[in-house]
mmCIF file of C-alpha atoms and ligand atoms in Angstrom:
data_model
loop_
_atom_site.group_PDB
_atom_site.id
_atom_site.type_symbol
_atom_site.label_atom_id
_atom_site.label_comp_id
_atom_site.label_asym_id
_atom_site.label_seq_id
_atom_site.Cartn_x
_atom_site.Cartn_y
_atom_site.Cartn_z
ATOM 1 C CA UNK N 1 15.585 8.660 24.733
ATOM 2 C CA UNK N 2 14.161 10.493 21.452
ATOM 3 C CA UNK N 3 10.532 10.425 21.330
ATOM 4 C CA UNK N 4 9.194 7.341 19.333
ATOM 5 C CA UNK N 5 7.261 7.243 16.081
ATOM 6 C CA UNK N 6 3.587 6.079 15.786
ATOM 7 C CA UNK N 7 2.618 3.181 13.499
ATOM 8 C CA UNK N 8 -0.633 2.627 11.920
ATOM 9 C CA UNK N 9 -1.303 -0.467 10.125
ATOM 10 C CA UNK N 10 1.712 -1.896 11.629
ATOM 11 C CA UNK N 11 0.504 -4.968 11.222
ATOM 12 C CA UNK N 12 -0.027 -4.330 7.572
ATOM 13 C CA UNK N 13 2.131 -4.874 4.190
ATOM 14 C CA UNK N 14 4.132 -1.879 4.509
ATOM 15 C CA UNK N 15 2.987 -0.822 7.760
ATOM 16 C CA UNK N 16 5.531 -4.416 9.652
ATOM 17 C CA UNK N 17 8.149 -2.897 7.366
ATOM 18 C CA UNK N 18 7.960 0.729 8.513
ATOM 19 C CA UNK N 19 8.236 -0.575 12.002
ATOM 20 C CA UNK N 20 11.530 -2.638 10.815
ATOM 21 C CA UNK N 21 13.297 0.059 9.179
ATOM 22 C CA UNK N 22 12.287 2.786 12.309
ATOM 23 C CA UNK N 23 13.718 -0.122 14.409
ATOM 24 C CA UNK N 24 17.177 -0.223 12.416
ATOM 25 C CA UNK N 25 17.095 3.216 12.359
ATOM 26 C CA UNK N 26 17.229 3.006 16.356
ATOM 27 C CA UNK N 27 14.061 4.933 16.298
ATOM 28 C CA UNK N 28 11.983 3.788 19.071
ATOM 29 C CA UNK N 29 8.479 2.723 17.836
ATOM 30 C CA UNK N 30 4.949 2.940 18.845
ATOM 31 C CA UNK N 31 2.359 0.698 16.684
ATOM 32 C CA UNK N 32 -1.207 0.758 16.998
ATOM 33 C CA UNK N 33 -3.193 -2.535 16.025
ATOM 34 C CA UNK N 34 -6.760 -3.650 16.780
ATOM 35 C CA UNK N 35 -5.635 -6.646 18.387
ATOM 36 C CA UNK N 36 -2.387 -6.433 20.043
ATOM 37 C CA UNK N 37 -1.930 -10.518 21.358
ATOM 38 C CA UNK N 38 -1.953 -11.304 17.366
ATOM 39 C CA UNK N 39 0.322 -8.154 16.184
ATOM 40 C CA UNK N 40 3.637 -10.665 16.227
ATOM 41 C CA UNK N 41 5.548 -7.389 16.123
ATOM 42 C CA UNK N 42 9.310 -7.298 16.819
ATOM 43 C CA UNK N 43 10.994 -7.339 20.197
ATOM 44 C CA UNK N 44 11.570 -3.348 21.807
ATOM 45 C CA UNK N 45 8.186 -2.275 19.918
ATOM 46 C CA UNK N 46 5.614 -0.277 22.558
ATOM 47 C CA UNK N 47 2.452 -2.025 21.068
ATOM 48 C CA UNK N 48 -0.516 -0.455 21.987
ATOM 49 C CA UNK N 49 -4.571 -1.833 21.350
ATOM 50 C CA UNK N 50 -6.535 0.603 19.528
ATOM 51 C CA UNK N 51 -8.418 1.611 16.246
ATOM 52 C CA UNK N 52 -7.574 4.126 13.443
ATOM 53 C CA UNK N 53 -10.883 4.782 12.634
ATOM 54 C CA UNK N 54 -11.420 5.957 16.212
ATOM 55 C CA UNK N 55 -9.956 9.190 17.076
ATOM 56 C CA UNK N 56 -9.654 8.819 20.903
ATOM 57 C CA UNK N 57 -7.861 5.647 20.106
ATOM 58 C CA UNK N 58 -5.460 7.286 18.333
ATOM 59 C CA UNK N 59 -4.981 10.581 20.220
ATOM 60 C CA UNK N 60 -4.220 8.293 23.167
ATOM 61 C CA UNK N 61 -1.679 6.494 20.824
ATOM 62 C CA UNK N 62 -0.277 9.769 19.564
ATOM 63 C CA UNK N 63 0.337 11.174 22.926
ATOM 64 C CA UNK N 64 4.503 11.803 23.570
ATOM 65 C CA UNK N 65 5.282 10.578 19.803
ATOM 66 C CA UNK N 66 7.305 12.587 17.150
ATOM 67 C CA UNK N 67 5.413 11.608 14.038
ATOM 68 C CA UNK N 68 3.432 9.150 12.945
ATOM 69 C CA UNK N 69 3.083 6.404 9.559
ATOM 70 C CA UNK N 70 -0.694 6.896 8.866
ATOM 71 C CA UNK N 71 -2.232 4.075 6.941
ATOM 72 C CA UNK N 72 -6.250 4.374 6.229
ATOM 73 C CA UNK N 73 -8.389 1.703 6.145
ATOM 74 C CA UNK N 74 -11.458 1.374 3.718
ATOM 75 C CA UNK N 75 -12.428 2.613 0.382
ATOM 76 C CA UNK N 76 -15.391 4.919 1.441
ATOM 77 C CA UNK N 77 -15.316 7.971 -1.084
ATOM 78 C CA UNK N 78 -16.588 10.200 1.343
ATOM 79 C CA UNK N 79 -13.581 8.813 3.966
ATOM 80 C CA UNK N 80 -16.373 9.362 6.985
ATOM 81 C CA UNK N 81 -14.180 9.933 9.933
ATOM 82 C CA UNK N 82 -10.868 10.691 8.851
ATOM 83 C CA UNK N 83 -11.006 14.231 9.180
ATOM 84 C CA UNK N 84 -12.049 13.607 13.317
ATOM 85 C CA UNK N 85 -8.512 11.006 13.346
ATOM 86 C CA UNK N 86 -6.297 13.200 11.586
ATOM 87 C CA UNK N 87 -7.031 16.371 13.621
ATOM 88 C CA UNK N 88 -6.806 13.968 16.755
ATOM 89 C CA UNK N 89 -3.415 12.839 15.631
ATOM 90 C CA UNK N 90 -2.655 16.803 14.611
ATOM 91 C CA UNK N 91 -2.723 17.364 18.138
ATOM 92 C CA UNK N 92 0.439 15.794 18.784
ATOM 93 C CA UNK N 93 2.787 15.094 16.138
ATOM 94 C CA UNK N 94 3.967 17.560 13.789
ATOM 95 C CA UNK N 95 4.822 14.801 11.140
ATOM 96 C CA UNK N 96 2.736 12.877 9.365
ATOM 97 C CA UNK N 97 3.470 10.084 6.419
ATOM 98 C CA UNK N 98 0.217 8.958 4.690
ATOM 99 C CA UNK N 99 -0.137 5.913 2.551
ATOM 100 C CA UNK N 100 -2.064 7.773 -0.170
ATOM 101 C CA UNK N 101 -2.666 6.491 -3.603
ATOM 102 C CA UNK N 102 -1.733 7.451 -7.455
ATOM 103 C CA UNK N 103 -5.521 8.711 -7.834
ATOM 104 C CA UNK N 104 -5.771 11.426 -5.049
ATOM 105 C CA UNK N 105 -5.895 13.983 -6.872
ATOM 106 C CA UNK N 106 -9.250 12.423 -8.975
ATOM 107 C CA UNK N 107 -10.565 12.056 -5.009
ATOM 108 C CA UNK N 108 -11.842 8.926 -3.185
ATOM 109 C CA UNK N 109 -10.733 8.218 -0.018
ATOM 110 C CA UNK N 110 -7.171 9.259 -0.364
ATOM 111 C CA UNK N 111 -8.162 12.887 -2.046
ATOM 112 C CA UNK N 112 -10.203 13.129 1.342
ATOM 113 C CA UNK N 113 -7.335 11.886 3.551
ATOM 114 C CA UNK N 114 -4.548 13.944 2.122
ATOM 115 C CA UNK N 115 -7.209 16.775 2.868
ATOM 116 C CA UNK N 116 -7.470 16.380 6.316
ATOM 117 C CA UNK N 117 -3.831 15.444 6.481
ATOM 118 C CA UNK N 118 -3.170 19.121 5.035
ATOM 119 C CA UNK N 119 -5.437 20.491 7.403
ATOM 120 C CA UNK N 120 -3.743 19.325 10.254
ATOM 121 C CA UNK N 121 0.057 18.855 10.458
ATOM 122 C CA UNK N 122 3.086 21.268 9.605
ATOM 123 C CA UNK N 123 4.660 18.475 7.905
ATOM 124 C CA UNK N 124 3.124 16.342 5.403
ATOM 125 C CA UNK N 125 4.527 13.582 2.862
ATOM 126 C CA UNK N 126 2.224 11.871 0.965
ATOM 127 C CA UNK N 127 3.393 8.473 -0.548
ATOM 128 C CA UNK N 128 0.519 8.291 -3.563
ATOM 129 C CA UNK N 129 1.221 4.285 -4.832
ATOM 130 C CA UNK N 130 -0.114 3.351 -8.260
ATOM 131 C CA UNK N 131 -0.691 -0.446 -7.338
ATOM 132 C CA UNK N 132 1.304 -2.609 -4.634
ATOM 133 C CA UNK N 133 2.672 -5.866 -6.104
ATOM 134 C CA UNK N 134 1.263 -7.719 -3.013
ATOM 135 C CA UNK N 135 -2.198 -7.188 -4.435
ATOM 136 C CA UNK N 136 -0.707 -10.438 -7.219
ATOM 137 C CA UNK N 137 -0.826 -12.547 -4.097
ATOM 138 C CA UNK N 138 -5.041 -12.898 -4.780
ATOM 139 C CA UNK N 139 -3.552 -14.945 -7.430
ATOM 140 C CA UNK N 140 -2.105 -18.012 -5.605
ATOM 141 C CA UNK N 141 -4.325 -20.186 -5.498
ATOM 142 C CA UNK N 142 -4.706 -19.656 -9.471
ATOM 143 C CA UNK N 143 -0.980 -19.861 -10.206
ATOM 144 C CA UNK N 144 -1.482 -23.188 -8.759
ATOM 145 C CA UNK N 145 -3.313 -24.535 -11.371
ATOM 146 C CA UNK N 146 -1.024 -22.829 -13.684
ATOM 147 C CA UNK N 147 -4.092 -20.451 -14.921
ATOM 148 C CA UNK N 148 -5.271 -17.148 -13.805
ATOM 149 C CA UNK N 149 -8.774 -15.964 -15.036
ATOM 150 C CA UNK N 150 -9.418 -12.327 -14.676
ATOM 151 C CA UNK N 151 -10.221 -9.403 -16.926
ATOM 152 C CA UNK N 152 -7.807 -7.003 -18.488
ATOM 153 C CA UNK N 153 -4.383 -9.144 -19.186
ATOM 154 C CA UNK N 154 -3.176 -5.767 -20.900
ATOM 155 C CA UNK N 155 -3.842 -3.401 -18.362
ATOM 156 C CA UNK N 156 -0.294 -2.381 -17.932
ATOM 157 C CA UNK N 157 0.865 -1.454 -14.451
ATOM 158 C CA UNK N 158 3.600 -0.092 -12.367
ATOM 159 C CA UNK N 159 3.292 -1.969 -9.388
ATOM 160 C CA UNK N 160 5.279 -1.615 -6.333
ATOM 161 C CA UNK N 161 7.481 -3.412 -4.172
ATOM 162 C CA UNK N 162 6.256 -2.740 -0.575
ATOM 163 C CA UNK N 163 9.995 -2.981 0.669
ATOM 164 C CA UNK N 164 10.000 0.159 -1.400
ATOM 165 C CA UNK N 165 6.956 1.886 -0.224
ATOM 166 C CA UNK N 166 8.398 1.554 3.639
ATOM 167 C CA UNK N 167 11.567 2.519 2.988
ATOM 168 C CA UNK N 168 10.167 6.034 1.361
ATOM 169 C CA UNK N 169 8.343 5.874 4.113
ATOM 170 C CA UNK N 170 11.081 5.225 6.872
ATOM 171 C CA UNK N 171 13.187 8.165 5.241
ATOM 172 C CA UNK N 172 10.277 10.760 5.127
ATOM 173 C CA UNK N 173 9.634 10.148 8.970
ATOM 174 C CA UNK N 174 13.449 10.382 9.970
ATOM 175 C CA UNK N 175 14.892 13.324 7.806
ATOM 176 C CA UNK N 176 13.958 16.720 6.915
ATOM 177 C CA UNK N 177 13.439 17.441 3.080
ATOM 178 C CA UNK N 178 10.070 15.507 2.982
ATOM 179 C CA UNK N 179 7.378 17.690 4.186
ATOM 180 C CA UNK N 180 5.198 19.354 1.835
ATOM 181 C CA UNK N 181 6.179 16.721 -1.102
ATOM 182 C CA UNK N 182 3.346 14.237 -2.935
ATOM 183 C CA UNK N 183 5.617 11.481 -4.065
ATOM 184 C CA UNK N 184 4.471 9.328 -6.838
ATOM 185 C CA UNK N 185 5.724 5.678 -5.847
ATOM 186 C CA UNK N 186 5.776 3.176 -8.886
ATOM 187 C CA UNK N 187 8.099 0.489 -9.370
ATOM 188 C CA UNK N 188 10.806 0.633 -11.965
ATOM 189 C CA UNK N 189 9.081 -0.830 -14.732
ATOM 190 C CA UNK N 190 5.645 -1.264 -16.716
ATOM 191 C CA UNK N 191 4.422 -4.285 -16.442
ATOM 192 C CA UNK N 192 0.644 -6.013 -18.061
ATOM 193 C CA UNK N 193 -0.888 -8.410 -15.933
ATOM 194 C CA UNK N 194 -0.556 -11.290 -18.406
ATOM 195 C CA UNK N 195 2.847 -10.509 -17.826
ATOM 196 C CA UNK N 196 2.664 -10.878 -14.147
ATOM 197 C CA UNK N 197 1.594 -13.796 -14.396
ATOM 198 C CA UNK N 198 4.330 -15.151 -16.443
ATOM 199 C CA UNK N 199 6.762 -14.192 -14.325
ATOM 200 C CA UNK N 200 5.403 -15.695 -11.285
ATOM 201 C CA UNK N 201 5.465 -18.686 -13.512
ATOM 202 C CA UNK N 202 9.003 -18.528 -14.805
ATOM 203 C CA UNK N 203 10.311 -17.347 -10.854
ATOM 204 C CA UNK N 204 8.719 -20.796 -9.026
ATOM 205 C CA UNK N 205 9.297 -22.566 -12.276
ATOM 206 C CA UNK N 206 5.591 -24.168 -13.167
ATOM 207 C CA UNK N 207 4.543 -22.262 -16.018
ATOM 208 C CA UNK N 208 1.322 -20.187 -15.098
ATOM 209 C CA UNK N 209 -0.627 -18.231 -17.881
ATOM 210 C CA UNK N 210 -3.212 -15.536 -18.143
ATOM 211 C CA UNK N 211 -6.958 -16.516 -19.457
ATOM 212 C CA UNK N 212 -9.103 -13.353 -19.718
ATOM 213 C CA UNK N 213 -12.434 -13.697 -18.034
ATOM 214 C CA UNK N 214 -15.708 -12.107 -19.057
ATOM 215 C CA UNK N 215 -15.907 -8.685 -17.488
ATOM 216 C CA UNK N 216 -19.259 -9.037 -16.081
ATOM 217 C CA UNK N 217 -18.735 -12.125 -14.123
ATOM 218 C CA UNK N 218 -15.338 -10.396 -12.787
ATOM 219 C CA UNK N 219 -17.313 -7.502 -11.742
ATOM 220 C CA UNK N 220 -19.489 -9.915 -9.807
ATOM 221 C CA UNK N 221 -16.566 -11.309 -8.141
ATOM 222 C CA UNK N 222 -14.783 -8.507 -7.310
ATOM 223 C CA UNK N 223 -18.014 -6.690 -5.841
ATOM 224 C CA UNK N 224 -18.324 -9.752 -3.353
ATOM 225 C CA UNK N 225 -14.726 -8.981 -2.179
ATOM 226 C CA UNK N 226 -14.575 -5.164 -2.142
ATOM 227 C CA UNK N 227 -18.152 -3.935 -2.605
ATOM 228 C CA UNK N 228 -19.664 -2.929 -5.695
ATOM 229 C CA UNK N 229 -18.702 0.889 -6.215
ATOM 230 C CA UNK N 230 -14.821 -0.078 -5.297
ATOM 231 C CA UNK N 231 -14.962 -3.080 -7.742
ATOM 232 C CA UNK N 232 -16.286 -0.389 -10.478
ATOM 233 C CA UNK N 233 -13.260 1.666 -9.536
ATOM 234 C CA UNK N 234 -11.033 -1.287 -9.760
ATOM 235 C CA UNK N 235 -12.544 -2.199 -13.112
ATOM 236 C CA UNK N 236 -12.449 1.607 -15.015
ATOM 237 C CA UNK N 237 -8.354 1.711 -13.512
ATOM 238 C CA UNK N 238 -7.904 -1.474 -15.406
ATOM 239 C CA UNK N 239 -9.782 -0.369 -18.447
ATOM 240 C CA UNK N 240 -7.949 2.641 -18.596
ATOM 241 C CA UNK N 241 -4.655 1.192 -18.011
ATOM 242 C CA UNK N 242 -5.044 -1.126 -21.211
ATOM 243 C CA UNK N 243 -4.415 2.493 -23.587
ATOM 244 C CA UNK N 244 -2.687 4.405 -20.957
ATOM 245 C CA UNK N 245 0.348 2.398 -18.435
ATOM 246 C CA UNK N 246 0.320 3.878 -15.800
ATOM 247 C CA UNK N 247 3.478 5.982 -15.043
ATOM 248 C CA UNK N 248 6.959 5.351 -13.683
ATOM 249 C CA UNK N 249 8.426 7.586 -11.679
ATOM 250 C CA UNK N 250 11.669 8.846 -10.091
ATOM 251 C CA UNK N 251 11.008 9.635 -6.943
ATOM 252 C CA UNK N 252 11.725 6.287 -5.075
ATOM 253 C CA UNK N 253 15.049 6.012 -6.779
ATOM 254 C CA UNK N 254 15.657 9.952 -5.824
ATOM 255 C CA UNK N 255 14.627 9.357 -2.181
ATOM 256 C CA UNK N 256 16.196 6.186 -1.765
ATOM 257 C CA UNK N 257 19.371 6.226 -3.906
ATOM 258 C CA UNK N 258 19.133 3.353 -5.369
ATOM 259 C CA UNK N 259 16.830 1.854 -8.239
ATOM 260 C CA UNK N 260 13.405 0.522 -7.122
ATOM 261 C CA UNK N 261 12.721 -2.951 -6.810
ATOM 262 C CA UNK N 262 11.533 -4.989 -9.823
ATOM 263 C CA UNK N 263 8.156 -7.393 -10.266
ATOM 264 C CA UNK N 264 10.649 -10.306 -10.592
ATOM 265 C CA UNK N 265 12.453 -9.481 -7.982
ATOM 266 C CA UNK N 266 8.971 -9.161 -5.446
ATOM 267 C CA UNK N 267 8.505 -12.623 -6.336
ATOM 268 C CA UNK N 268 11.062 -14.350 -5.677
ATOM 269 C CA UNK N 269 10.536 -12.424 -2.142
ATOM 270 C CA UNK N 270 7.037 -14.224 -2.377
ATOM 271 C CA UNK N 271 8.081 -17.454 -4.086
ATOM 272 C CA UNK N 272 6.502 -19.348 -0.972
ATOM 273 C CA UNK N 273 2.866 -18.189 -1.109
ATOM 274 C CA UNK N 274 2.782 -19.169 -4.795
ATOM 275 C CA UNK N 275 4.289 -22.482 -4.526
ATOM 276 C CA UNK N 276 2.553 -25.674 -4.602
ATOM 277 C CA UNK N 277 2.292 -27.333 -1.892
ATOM 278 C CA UNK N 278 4.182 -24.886 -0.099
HETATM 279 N N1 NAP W 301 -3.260 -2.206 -2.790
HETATM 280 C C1 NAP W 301 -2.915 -1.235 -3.600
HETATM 281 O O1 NAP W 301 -2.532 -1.436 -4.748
HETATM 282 C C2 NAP W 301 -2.988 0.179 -3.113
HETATM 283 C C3 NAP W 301 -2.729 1.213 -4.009
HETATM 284 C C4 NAP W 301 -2.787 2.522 -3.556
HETATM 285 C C5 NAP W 301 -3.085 2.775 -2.216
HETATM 286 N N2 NAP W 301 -3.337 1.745 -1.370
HETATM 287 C C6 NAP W 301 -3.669 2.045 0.039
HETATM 288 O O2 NAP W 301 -2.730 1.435 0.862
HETATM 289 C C7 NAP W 301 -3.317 1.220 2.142
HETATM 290 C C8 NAP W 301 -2.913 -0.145 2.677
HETATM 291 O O3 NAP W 301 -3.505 -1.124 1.896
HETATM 292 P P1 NAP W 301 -3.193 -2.660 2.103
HETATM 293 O O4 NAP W 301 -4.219 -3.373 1.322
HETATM 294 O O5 NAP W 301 -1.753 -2.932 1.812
HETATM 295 O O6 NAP W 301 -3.533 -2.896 3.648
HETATM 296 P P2 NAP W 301 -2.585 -3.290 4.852
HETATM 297 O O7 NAP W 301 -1.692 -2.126 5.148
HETATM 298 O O8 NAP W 301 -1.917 -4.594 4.614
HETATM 299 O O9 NAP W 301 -3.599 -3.553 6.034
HETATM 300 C C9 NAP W 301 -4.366 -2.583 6.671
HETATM 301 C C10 NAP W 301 -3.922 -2.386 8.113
HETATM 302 O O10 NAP W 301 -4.863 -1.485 8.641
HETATM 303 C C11 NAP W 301 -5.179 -1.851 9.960
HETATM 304 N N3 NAP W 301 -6.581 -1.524 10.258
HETATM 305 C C12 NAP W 301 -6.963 -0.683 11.241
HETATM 306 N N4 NAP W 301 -8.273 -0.536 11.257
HETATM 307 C C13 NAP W 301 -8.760 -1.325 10.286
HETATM 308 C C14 NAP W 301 -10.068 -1.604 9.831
HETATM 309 N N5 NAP W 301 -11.143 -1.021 10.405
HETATM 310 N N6 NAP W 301 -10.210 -2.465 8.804
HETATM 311 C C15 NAP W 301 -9.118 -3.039 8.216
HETATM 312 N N7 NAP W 301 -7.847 -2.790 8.608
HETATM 313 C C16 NAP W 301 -7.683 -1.944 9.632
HETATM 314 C C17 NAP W 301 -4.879 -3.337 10.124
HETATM 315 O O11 NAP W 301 -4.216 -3.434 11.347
HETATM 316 P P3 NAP W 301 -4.769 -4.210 12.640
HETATM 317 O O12 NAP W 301 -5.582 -5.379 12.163
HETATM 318 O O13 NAP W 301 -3.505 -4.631 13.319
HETATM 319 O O14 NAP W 301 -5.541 -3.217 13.416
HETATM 320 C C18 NAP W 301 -3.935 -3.649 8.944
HETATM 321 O O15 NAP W 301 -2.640 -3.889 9.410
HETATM 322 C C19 NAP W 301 -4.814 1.459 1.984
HETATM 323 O O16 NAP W 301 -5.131 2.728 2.506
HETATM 324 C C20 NAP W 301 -4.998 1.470 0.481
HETATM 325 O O17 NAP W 301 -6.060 2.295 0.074
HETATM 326 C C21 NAP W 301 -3.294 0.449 -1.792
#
């Protein structure tokens, strides 16, 4: 049997998807969660308990796998620890696939990834995302009540589907051509997040509508969630994406063959989490 693939963040957005499309592949797969009686991963999937952040959990992961789906948890600029996990995984896979982000090349945690990433492995693809459309689903409980308050309703985004993202993903494990490449993964159209909004709206048919909040009480907000230096990050991206959209690209078409998925198209995929009452 060929040697399986390890899967971090299986459990995750694109990380459960990456294990589905190795699957259908009839790659065998290897996926490393934190809590392993919660995973609910597919039938034929070697689970195995363990932590990214920790690199003896993952060497003992990587052990007898082919390449590995590496997904990074945390915002922390200085990404404390990564370099210890990547060389740990380096040790035994030749291949590895890292969840990166649009903004490596500015730094934060995914300049300091991709870093250790190079450092480490042969064969590298990063997948750098400009925004994942799951990140609308903070929005539910707003769209319910047919208003969502936040700062920024022009920001204009390119936000992807994370059907897409795996699939990229899934291809860039399996076949050659991949290694050394930084793909830029967007969706296939622009998109401001008044717009978004809308759309949710019009796909589970009660209008929903955009009401722009004052930045400094969203900066409170957000700083709860995230922390405060993220939330500043989150905040400037926004800013800057009201003059400058952030880009589309080719590459997922290119890869894939096919056009990208499109912001409609995630939510009616996601109808159900934005549904009252659902
Ligand atoms: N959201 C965006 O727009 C965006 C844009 C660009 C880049 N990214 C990057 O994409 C990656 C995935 O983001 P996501 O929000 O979609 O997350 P996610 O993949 O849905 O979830 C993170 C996964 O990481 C695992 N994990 C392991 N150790 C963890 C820890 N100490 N704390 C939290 N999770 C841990 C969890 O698995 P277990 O619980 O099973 O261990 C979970 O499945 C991140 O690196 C992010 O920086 C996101």
């Amino acid at each position: 049997m060929a040697q399986p693939i390890l899967v971090t963040g299986a459990t995750g957005n694109t990380g459960r998807h990456v294990v589905e499309g190795l699957l259908a592949e009839g790659v065998p797969v290897r996926a490393l969660t934190r809590d392993p009686q919660r995973a609910g991963l597919p039938d034929g999937v070697e689970v195995v308990g363990g932590d990214v952040t920790r690199p003896d959990d993952v060497a003992a992961a990587a052990k007898g796998t082919a390449a590995a789906y590496l997904v990074w948890p945390g915002t922390d600029e200085a990404a404390e620890g990564a370099a210890e996990v990547v060389a740990a995984l380096g040790e035994h896979v030749d291949r590895i696939v890292y969840l990166s982000a649009a903004d490596a090349e500015q730094g934060g945690v995914w300049g300091g990834v991709e870093r250790a990433v190079r450092a480490s492995v042969r064969e590298w693809t990063f997948l750098r995302v400009t925004g994942l459309a799951v990140n609308a689903l903070t929005w539910s409980d707003q769209v319910h009540r047919g208003v969502v308050r936040s700062p920024f309703g022009g920001a204009t985004r390119s936000l992807v589907h994370e059907l897409d993202v795996a699939e990229v993903a899934v291809r860039a494990l399996v076949d050659d051509g991949h290694a050394g490449r930084a793909y830029l993964v967007t969706g296939p159209e622009q998109i401001s997040q008044a717009d978004q909004v809308r759309v949710i709206g019009e796909v589970i048919g009660v209008p929903a509508r955009w009401e722009e909040q004052p930045l400094d009480e969203a900066r409170t907000e957000l700083a709860e969630a995230v922390g405060a230096d993220f939330a500043d990050q989150i905040i400037d991206h926004w800013s800057e994406n009201l003059d400058v959209p952030e880009p589309v690209s080719e590459d997922v078409p290119r890869v894939l063959g096919r056009p990208g998925l499109t912001f409609r198209e995630w939510v009616r995929d996601h109808a159900a989490a934005f549904t009252p009452g659902s």
